[in-house]
C-alpha atoms as one frame of an Amber mdcrd trajectory, in Angstrom:
protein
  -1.335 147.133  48.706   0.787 148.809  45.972   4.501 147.543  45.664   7.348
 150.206  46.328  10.789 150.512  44.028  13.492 152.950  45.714  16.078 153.992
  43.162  18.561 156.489  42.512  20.111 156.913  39.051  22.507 159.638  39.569
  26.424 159.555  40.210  27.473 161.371  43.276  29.942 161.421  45.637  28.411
 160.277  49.239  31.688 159.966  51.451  32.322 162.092  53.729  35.528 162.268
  56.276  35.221 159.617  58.991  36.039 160.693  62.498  37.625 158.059  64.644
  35.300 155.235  66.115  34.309 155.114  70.181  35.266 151.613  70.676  32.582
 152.521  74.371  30.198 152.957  71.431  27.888 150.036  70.849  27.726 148.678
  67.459  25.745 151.146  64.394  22.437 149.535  64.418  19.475 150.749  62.050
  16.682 149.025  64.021  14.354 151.422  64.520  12.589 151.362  68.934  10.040
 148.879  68.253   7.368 151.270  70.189   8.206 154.143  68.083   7.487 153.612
  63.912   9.923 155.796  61.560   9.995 156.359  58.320  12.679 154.522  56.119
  13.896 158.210  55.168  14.105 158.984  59.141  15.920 155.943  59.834  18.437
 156.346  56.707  19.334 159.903  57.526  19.974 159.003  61.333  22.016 155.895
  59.948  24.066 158.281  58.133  24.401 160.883  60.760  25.150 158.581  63.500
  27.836 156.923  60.596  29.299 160.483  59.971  28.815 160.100  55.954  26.424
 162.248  53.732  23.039 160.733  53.155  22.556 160.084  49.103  20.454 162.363
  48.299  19.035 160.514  45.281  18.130 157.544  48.160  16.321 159.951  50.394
  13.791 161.607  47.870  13.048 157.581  46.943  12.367 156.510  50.810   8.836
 156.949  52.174   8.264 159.564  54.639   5.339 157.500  56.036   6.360 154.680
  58.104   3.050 153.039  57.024   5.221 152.506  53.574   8.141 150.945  54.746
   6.891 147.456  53.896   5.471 148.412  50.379   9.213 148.837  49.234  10.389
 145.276  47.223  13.539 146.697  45.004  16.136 148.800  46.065  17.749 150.684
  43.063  20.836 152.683  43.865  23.302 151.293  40.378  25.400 154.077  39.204
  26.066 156.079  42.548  29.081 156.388  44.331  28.412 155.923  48.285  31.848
 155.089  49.792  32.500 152.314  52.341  30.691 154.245  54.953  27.195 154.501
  52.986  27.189 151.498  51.657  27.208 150.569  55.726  24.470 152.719  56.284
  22.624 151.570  53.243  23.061 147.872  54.298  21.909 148.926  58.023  18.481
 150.355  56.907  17.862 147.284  54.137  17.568 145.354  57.553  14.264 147.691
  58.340  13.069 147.031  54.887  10.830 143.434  55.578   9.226 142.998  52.056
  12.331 144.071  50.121  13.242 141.496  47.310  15.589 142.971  45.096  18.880
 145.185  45.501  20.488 146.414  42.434  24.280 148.217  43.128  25.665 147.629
  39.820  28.030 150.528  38.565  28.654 151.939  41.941  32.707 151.206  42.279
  32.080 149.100  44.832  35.332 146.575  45.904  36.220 143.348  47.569  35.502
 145.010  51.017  32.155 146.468  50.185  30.830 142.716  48.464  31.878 140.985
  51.757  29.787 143.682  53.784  26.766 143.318  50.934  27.152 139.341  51.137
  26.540 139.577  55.105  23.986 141.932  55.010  22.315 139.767  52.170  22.772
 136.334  53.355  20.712 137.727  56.874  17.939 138.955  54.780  14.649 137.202
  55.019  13.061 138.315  51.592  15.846 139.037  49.655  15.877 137.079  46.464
  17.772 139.336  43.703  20.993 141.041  44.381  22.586 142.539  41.682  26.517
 143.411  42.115  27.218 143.992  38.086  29.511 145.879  36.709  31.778 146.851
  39.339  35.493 145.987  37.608  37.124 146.148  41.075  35.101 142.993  42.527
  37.622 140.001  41.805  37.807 136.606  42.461  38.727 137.681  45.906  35.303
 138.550  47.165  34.294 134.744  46.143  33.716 133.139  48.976  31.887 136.082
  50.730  29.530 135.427  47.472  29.585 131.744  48.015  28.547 131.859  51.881
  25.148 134.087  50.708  23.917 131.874  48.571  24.649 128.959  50.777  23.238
 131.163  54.006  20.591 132.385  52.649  18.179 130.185  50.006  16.158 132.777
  48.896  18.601 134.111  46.649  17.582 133.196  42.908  19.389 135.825  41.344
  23.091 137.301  41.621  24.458 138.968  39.083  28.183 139.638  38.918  28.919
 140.252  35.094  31.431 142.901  34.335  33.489 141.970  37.670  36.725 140.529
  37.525
């Protein structure tokens, strides 16, 4: 079966303006119905719409259309976009419908302290996750350290983090 890579190499602005949250709503959940297969690209683009942010557009060209592919994907290449608090979310939601992925690489995005906490939990729940990469993002401090400590500790698959050009 051939291996998948989903990346995106363009900068672009993803956020768009967040209407307040339903607190009747349940929780944002990317799980696709078991008895109905979607496409990673399907999924994604509901994520975002049900998220209220832009899909990256760069993201959906990479995601199958086929739901048959969804488990071919193994690296997840978005470095050097811009997807805001609220796609990152939706990003991290989908990676959960990705079962074979083994690498995520969101260096040079701008991400913050916030956004590595939210990519440490998503990460440290992922089953086949070995490789996250979380480079060259100045605003990530020490601050975000223990969020980074707790995935590697949660999760032992993790071989690989790379944090150079953080703070």
């Amino acid at each position: 079966r051939p291996s998948s890579a989903v990346s995106s190499d363009d900068e672009e602005s993803e956020e768009e303006e967040e209407a307040p949250s339903d607190p009747a709503e349940p929780p944002a959940t990317a799980t696709p119905d078991p008895g109905q297969p979607q496409s990673l690209r399907a999924l994604y683009e509901q994520t975002c719409k049900r998220l209220k942010c832009k899909p990256n557009s760069n993201l959906v060209k990479k995601l199958p259309l086929d739901p048959a592919l969804n488990e071919t994907v193994q690296e997840v290449d978005v470095s050097v976009n811009y997807f805001g608090p609220t796609g990152l979310q939706a990003l991290l939601l989908v990676l959960e419908a990705m079962p074979k992925v083994d690498t995520l690489h969101l260096n040079d995005m701008a991400l913050d302290n916030e956004d590595v906490q939210n990519v440490a939990a998503a990460a440290a729940k992922h089953p086949t996750l070995t490789h996250v990469n979380l480079s060259n993002n100045p605003k990530v401090s020490l601050m975000s350290a223990r969020a980074v400590l707790g995935l590697v500790a949660e999760n032992p698959n993790i071989r690989r983090l790379e944090l150079h050009g953080t703070h």
